[in-house]
Short mmCIF file of C-alpha atoms and ligand atoms in Angstrom, two decimals:
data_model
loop_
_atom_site.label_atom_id
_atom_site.label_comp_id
_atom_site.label_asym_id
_atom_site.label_seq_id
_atom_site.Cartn_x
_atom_site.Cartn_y
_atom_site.Cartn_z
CA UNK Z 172 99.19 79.29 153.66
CA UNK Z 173 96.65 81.65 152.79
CA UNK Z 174 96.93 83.47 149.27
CA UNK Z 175 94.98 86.03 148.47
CA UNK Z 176 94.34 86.95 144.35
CA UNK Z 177 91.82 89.90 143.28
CA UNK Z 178 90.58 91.84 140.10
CA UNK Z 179 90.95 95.53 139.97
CA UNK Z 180 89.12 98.10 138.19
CA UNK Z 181 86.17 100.89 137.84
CA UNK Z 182 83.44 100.39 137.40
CA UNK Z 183 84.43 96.48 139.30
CA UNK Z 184 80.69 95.03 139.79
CA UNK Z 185 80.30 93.54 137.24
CA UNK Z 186 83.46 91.25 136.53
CA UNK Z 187 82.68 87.53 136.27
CA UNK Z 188 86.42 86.87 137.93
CA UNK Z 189 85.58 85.93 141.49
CA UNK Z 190 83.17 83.32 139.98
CA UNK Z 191 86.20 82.11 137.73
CA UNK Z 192 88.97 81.91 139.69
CA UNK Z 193 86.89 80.46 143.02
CA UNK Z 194 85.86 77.32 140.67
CA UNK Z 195 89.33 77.29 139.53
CA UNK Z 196 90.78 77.25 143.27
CA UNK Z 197 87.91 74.66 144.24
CA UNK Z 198 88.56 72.29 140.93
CA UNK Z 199 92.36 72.26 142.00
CA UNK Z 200 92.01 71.82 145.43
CA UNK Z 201 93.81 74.54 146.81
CA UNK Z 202 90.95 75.50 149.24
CA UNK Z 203 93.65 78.64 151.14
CA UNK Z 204 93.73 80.65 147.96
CA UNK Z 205 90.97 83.38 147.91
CA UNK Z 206 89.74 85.99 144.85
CA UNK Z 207 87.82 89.20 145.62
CA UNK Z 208 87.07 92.09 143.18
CA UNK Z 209 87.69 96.02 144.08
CA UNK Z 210 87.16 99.00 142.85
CA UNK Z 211 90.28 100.63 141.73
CA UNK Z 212 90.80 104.10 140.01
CA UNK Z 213 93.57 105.04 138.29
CA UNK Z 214 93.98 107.81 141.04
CA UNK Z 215 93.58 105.19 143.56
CA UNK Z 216 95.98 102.98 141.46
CA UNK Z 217 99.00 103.86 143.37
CA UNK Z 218 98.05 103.25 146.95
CA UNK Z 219 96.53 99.84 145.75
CA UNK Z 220 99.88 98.99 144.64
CA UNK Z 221 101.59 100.41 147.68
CA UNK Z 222 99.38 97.98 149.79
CA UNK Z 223 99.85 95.01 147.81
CA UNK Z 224 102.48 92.97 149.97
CA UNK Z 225 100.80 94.65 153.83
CA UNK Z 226 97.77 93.48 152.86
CA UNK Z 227 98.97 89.91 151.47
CA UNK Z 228 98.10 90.15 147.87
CA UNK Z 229 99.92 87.32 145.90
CA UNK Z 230 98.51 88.78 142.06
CA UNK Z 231 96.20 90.90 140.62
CA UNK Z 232 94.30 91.23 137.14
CA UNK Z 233 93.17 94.33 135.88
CA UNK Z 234 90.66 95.69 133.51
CA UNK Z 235 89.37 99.03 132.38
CA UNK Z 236 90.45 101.33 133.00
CA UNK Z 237 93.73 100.28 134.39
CA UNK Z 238 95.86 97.63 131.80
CA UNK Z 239 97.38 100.83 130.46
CA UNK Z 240 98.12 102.21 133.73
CA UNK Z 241 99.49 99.71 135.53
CA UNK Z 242 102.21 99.21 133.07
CA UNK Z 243 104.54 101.85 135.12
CA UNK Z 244 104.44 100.02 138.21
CA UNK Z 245 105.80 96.67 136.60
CA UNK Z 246 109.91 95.46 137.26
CA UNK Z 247 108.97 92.95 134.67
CA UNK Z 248 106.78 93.63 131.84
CA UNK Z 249 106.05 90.44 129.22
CA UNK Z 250 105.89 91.73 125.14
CA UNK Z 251 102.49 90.17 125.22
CA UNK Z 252 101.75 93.60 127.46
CA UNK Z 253 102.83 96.03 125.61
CA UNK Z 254 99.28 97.02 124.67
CA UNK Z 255 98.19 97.11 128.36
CA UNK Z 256 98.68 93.96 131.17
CA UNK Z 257 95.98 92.00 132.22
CA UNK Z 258 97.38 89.79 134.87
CA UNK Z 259 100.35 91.06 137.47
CA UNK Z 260 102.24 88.73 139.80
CA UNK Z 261 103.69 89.92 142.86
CA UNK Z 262 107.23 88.10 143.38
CA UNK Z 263 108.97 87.66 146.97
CA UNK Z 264 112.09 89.35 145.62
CA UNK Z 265 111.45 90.72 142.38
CA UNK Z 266 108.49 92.67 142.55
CA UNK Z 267 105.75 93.13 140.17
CA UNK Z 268 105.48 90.92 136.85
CA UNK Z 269 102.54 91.44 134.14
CA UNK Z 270 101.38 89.93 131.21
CA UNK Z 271 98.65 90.14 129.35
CA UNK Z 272 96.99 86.90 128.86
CA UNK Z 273 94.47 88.05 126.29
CA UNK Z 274 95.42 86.98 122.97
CA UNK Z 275 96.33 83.73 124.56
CA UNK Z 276 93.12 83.45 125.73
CA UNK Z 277 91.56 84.61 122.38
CA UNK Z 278 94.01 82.02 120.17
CA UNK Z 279 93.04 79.33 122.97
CA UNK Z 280 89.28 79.57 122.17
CA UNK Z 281 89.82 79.98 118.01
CA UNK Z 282 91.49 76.39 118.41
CA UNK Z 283 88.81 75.16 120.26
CA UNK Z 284 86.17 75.56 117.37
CA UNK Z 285 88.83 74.33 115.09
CA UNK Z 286 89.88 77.57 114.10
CA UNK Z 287 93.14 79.47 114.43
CA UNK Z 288 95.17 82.93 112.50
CA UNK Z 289 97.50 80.74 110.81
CA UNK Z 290 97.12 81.74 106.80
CA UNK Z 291 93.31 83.19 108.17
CA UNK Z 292 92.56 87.10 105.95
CA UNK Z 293 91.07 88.44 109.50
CA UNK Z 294 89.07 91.46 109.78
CA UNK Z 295 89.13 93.41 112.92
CA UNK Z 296 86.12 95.57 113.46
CA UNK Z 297 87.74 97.81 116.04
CA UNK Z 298 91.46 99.00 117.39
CA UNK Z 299 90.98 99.61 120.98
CA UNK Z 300 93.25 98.08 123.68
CA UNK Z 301 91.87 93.85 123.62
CA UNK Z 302 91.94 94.34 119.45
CA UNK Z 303 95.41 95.84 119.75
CA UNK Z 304 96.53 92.41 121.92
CA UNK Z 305 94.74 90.37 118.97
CA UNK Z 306 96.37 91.83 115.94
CA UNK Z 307 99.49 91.72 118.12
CA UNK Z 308 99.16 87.76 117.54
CA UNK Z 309 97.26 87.59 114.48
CA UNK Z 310 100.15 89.57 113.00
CA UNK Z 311 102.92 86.74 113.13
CA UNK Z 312 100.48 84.35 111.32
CA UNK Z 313 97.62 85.41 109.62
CA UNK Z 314 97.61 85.79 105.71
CA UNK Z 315 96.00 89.20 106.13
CA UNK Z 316 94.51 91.87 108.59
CA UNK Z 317 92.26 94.35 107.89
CA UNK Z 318 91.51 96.69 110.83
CA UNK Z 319 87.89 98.39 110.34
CA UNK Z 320 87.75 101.66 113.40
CA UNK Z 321 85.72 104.71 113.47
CA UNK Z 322 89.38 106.60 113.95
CA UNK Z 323 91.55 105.27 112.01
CA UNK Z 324 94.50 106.89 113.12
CA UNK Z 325 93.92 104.51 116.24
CA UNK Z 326 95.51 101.87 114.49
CA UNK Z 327 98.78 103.50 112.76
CA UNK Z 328 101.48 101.35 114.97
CA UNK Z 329 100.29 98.85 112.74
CA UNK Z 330 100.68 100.26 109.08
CA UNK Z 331 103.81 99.28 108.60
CA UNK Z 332 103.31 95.88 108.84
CA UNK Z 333 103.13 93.57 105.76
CA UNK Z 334 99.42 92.15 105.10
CA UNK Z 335 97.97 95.20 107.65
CA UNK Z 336 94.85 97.54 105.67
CA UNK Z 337 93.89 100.39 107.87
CA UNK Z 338 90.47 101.89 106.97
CA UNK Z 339 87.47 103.71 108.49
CA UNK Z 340 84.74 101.47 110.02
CA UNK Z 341 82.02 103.05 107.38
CA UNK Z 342 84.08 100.75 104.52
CA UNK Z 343 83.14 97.37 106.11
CA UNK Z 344 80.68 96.46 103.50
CA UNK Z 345 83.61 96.21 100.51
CA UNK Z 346 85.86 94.26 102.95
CA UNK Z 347 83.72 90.89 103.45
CA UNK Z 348 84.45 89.32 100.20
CA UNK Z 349 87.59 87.77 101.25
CA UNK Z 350 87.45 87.37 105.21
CA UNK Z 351 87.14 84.38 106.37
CA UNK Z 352 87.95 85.22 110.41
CA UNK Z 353 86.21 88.25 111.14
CA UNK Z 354 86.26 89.74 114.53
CA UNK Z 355 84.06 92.49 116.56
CA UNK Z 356 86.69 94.02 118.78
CA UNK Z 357 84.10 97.13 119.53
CA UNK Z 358 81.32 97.57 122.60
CA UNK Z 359 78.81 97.73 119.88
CA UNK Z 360 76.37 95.71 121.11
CA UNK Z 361 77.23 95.30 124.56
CA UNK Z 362 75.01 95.62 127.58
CA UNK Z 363 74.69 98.48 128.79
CA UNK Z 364 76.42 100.86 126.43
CA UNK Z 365 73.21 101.61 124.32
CA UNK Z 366 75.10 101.92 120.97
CA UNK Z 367 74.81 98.79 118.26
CA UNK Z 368 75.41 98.25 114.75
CA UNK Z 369 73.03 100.35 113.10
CA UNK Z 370 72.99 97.91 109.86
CA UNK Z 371 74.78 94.41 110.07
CA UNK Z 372 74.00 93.77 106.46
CA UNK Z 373 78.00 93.66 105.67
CA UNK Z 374 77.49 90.06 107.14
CA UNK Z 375 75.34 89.19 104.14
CA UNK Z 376 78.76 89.58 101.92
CA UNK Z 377 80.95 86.61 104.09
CA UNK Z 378 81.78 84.43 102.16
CA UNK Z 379 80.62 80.72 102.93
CA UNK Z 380 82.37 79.12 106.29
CA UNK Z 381 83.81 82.25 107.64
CA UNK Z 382 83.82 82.34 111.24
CA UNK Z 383 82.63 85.01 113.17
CA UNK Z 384 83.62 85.86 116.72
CA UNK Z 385 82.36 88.47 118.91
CA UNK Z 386 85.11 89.86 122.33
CA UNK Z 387 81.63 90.46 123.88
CA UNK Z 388 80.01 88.03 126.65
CA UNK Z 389 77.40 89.84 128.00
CA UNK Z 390 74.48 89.48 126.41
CA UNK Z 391 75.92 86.07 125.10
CA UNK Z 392 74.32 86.75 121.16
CA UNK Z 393 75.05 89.95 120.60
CA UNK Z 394 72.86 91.04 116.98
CA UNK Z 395 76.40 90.80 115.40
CA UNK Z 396 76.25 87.12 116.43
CA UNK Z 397 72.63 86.48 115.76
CA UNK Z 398 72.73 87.82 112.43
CA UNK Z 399 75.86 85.59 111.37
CA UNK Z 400 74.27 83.18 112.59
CA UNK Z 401 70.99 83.26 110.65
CA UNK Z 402 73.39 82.96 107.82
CA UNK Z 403 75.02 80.45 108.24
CA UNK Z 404 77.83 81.50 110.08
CA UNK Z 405 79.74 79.53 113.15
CA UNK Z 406 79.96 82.19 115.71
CA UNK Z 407 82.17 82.34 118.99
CA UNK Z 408 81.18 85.01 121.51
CA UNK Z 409 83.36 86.64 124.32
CA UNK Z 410 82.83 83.96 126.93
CA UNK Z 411 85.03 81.45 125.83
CA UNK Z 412 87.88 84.31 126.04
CA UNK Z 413 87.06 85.36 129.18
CA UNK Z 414 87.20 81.93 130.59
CA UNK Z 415 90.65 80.82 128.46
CA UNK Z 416 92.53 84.55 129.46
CA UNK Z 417 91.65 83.69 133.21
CA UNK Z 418 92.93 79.84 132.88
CA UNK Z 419 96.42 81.80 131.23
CA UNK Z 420 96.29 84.16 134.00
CA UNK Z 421 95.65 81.39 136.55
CA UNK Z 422 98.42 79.03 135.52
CA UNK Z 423 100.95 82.42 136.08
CA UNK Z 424 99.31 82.48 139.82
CA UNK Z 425 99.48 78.99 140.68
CA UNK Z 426 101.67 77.11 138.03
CA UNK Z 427 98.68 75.21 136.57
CA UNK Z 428 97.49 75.16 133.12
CA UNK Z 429 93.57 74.41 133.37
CA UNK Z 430 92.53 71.96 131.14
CA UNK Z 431 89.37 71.41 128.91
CA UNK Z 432 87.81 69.92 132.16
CA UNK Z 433 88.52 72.93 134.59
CA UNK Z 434 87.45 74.90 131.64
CA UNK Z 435 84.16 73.33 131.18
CA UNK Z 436 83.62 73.47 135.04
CA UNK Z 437 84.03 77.15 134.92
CA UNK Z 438 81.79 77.99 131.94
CA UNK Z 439 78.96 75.61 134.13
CA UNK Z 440 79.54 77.63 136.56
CA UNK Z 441 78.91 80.76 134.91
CA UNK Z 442 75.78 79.28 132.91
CA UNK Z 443 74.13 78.53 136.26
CA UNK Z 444 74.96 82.15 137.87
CA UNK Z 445 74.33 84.04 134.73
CA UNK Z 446 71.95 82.44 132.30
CA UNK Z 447 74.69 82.47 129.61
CA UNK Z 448 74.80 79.37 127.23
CA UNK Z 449 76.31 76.04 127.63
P1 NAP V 86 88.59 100.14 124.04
O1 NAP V 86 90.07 100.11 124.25
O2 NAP V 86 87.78 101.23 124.67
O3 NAP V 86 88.35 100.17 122.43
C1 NAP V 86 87.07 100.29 121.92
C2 NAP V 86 87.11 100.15 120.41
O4 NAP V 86 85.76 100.20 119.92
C3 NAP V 86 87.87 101.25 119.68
O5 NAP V 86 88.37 100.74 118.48
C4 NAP V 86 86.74 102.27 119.40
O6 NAP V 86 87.01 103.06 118.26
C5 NAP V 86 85.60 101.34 119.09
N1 NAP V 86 84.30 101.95 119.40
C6 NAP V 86 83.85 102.31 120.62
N2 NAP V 86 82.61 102.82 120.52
C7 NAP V 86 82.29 102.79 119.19
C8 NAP V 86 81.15 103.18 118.44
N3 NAP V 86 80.07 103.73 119.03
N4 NAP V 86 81.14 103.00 117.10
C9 NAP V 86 82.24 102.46 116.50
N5 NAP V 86 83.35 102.08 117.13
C10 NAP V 86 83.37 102.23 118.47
O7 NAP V 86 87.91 98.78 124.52
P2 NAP V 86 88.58 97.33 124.62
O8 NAP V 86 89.14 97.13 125.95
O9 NAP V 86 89.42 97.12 123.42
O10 NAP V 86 87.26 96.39 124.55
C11 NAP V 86 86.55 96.23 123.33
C12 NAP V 86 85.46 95.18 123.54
O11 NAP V 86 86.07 93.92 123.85
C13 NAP V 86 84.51 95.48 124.70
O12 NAP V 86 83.23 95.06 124.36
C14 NAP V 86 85.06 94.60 125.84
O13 NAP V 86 84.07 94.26 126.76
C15 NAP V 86 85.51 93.39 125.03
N6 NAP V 86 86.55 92.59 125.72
C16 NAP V 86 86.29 91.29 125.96
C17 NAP V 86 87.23 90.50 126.58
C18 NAP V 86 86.92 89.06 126.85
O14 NAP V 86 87.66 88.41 127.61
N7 NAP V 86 85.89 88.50 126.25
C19 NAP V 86 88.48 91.05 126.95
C20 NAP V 86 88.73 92.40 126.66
C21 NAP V 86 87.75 93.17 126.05
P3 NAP V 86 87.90 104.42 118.35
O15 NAP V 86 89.33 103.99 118.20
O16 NAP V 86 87.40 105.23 117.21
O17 NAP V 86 87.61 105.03 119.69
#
């Protein structure tokens, strides 16, 4: 039977899914499942999801604009969305189901470079939606958090928690001493969005072995990346999140976790399309 899957949002062009979840249908051998991308709004949100079961649509994942917005339309919302879903399932019986598969993804990928939150002091440059999934998870196991964002306010649902320092992005350079997991949650630095770091030389205060990830994928070394790097630093960019978050998302489609193989198939996959590392 034919199942169709796509990924919604605006602008849409751009999103690597189609490429990830065809390689996942083709490495599992379920050749009548099909993924398309499409340009949703969030005015054009509602007769998307009025059209889901008429036009066939078995699940959906969403990105910007729309993990916020589809959160009305859900019978069945997981806690891992309360920040915004990134995956919906659309049940026989029971209607719509969302997750967001995110910080699943993220944890996935910090294990996979021998790394995870458990007893980490994390710092989170940024408090938008992905970093609010991240502390989310970091927050039941990590030592401490300290959230870096131009508006601080941005972050106050987490102030009350124990181990959780709010401050404005323009303290970073007194917060390296004792980070060893720090984390760009910010566009700065992506493709695209002409805006960077204007000085990265907080990096130069890490101490020895932290680990330093960037949510971006595109370009693969940002200059947050490349810097850390140059000293020293292991470095993780947004890729292996991206992949991980759509295995997650995958396994709620079809029932099956990908494994390090499917994983690795994907990211070749990618790396041929896209130029992007191995
Ligand atoms: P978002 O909700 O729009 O949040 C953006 C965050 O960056 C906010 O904290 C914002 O601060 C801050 N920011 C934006 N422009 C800034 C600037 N010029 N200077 C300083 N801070 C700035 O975005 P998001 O969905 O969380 O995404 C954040 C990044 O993660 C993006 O690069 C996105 O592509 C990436 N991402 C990657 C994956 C993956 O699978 N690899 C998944 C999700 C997201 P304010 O609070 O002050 O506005």
């Amino acid at each position: 039977m034919e199942k169709k899957y796509c990924v919604i949002g605006d602008p849409i062009a751009h999103s690597l899914s189609p490429d990830i979840y065809t390689e996942l249908f083709a490495h599992y051998g379920l050749p009548g499942c099909s993924y398309f991308k499409e340009q949703v709004t969030v005015q054009t949100l509602p007769e998307f999801i009025g059209g889901l079961r008429a036009r066939g649509i078995c699940g959906f994942n969403i990105t910007m604009p729309l993990k916020q917005a589809v959160l009305p339309y859900l019978n069945y919302m997981d806690p891992s969305a309360a920040y915004g879903a990134n995956t919906v399932v659309v049940e026989e019986t029971q209607g719509l189901a969302g997750w967001s598969t995110d910080a699943a993804g993220f944890v996935r990928s910090l294990h996979e470079h021998g790394h995870s939150f458990l007893d980490a002091d994390v710092v989170f440059i940024g408090c938008g939606g992905a970093a609010k999934t991240l502390i989310r998870a970091a927050a039941k196991e990590a030592r401490s958090i300290t959230i870096l964002n131009r508006t601080p306010d941005h972050a106050q649902a987490f102030a009350s928690l124990p181990g959780v320092k709010i401050l404005p992005l323009s303290n970073i350079g007194s917060q390296m001493n004792s980070c060893n997991l720090l984390i760009n949650a910010t566009p700065l630095g992506m493709s695209g969005i002409g805006a960077d770091f204007e000085d990265l030389s907080f990096l130069a205060k890490l101490p020895e072995g932290a680990f330093v990830c960037d949510l971006i994928y595109d370009p693969p070394m940002t200059a947050f990346l490349t810097e850390a790097e140059r000293l020293g630093h292991a470095t993780m960019n947004g890729l292996w999140m991206l992949i991980w978050q759509a295995c997650y998302a995958f396994e709620k489609f079809t029932g099956i976790m990908p494994d390090l193989a499917a994983f690795n198939a994907v990211k070749a996959v990618l790396g041929r399309q896209r130029q992007l590392p191995q």
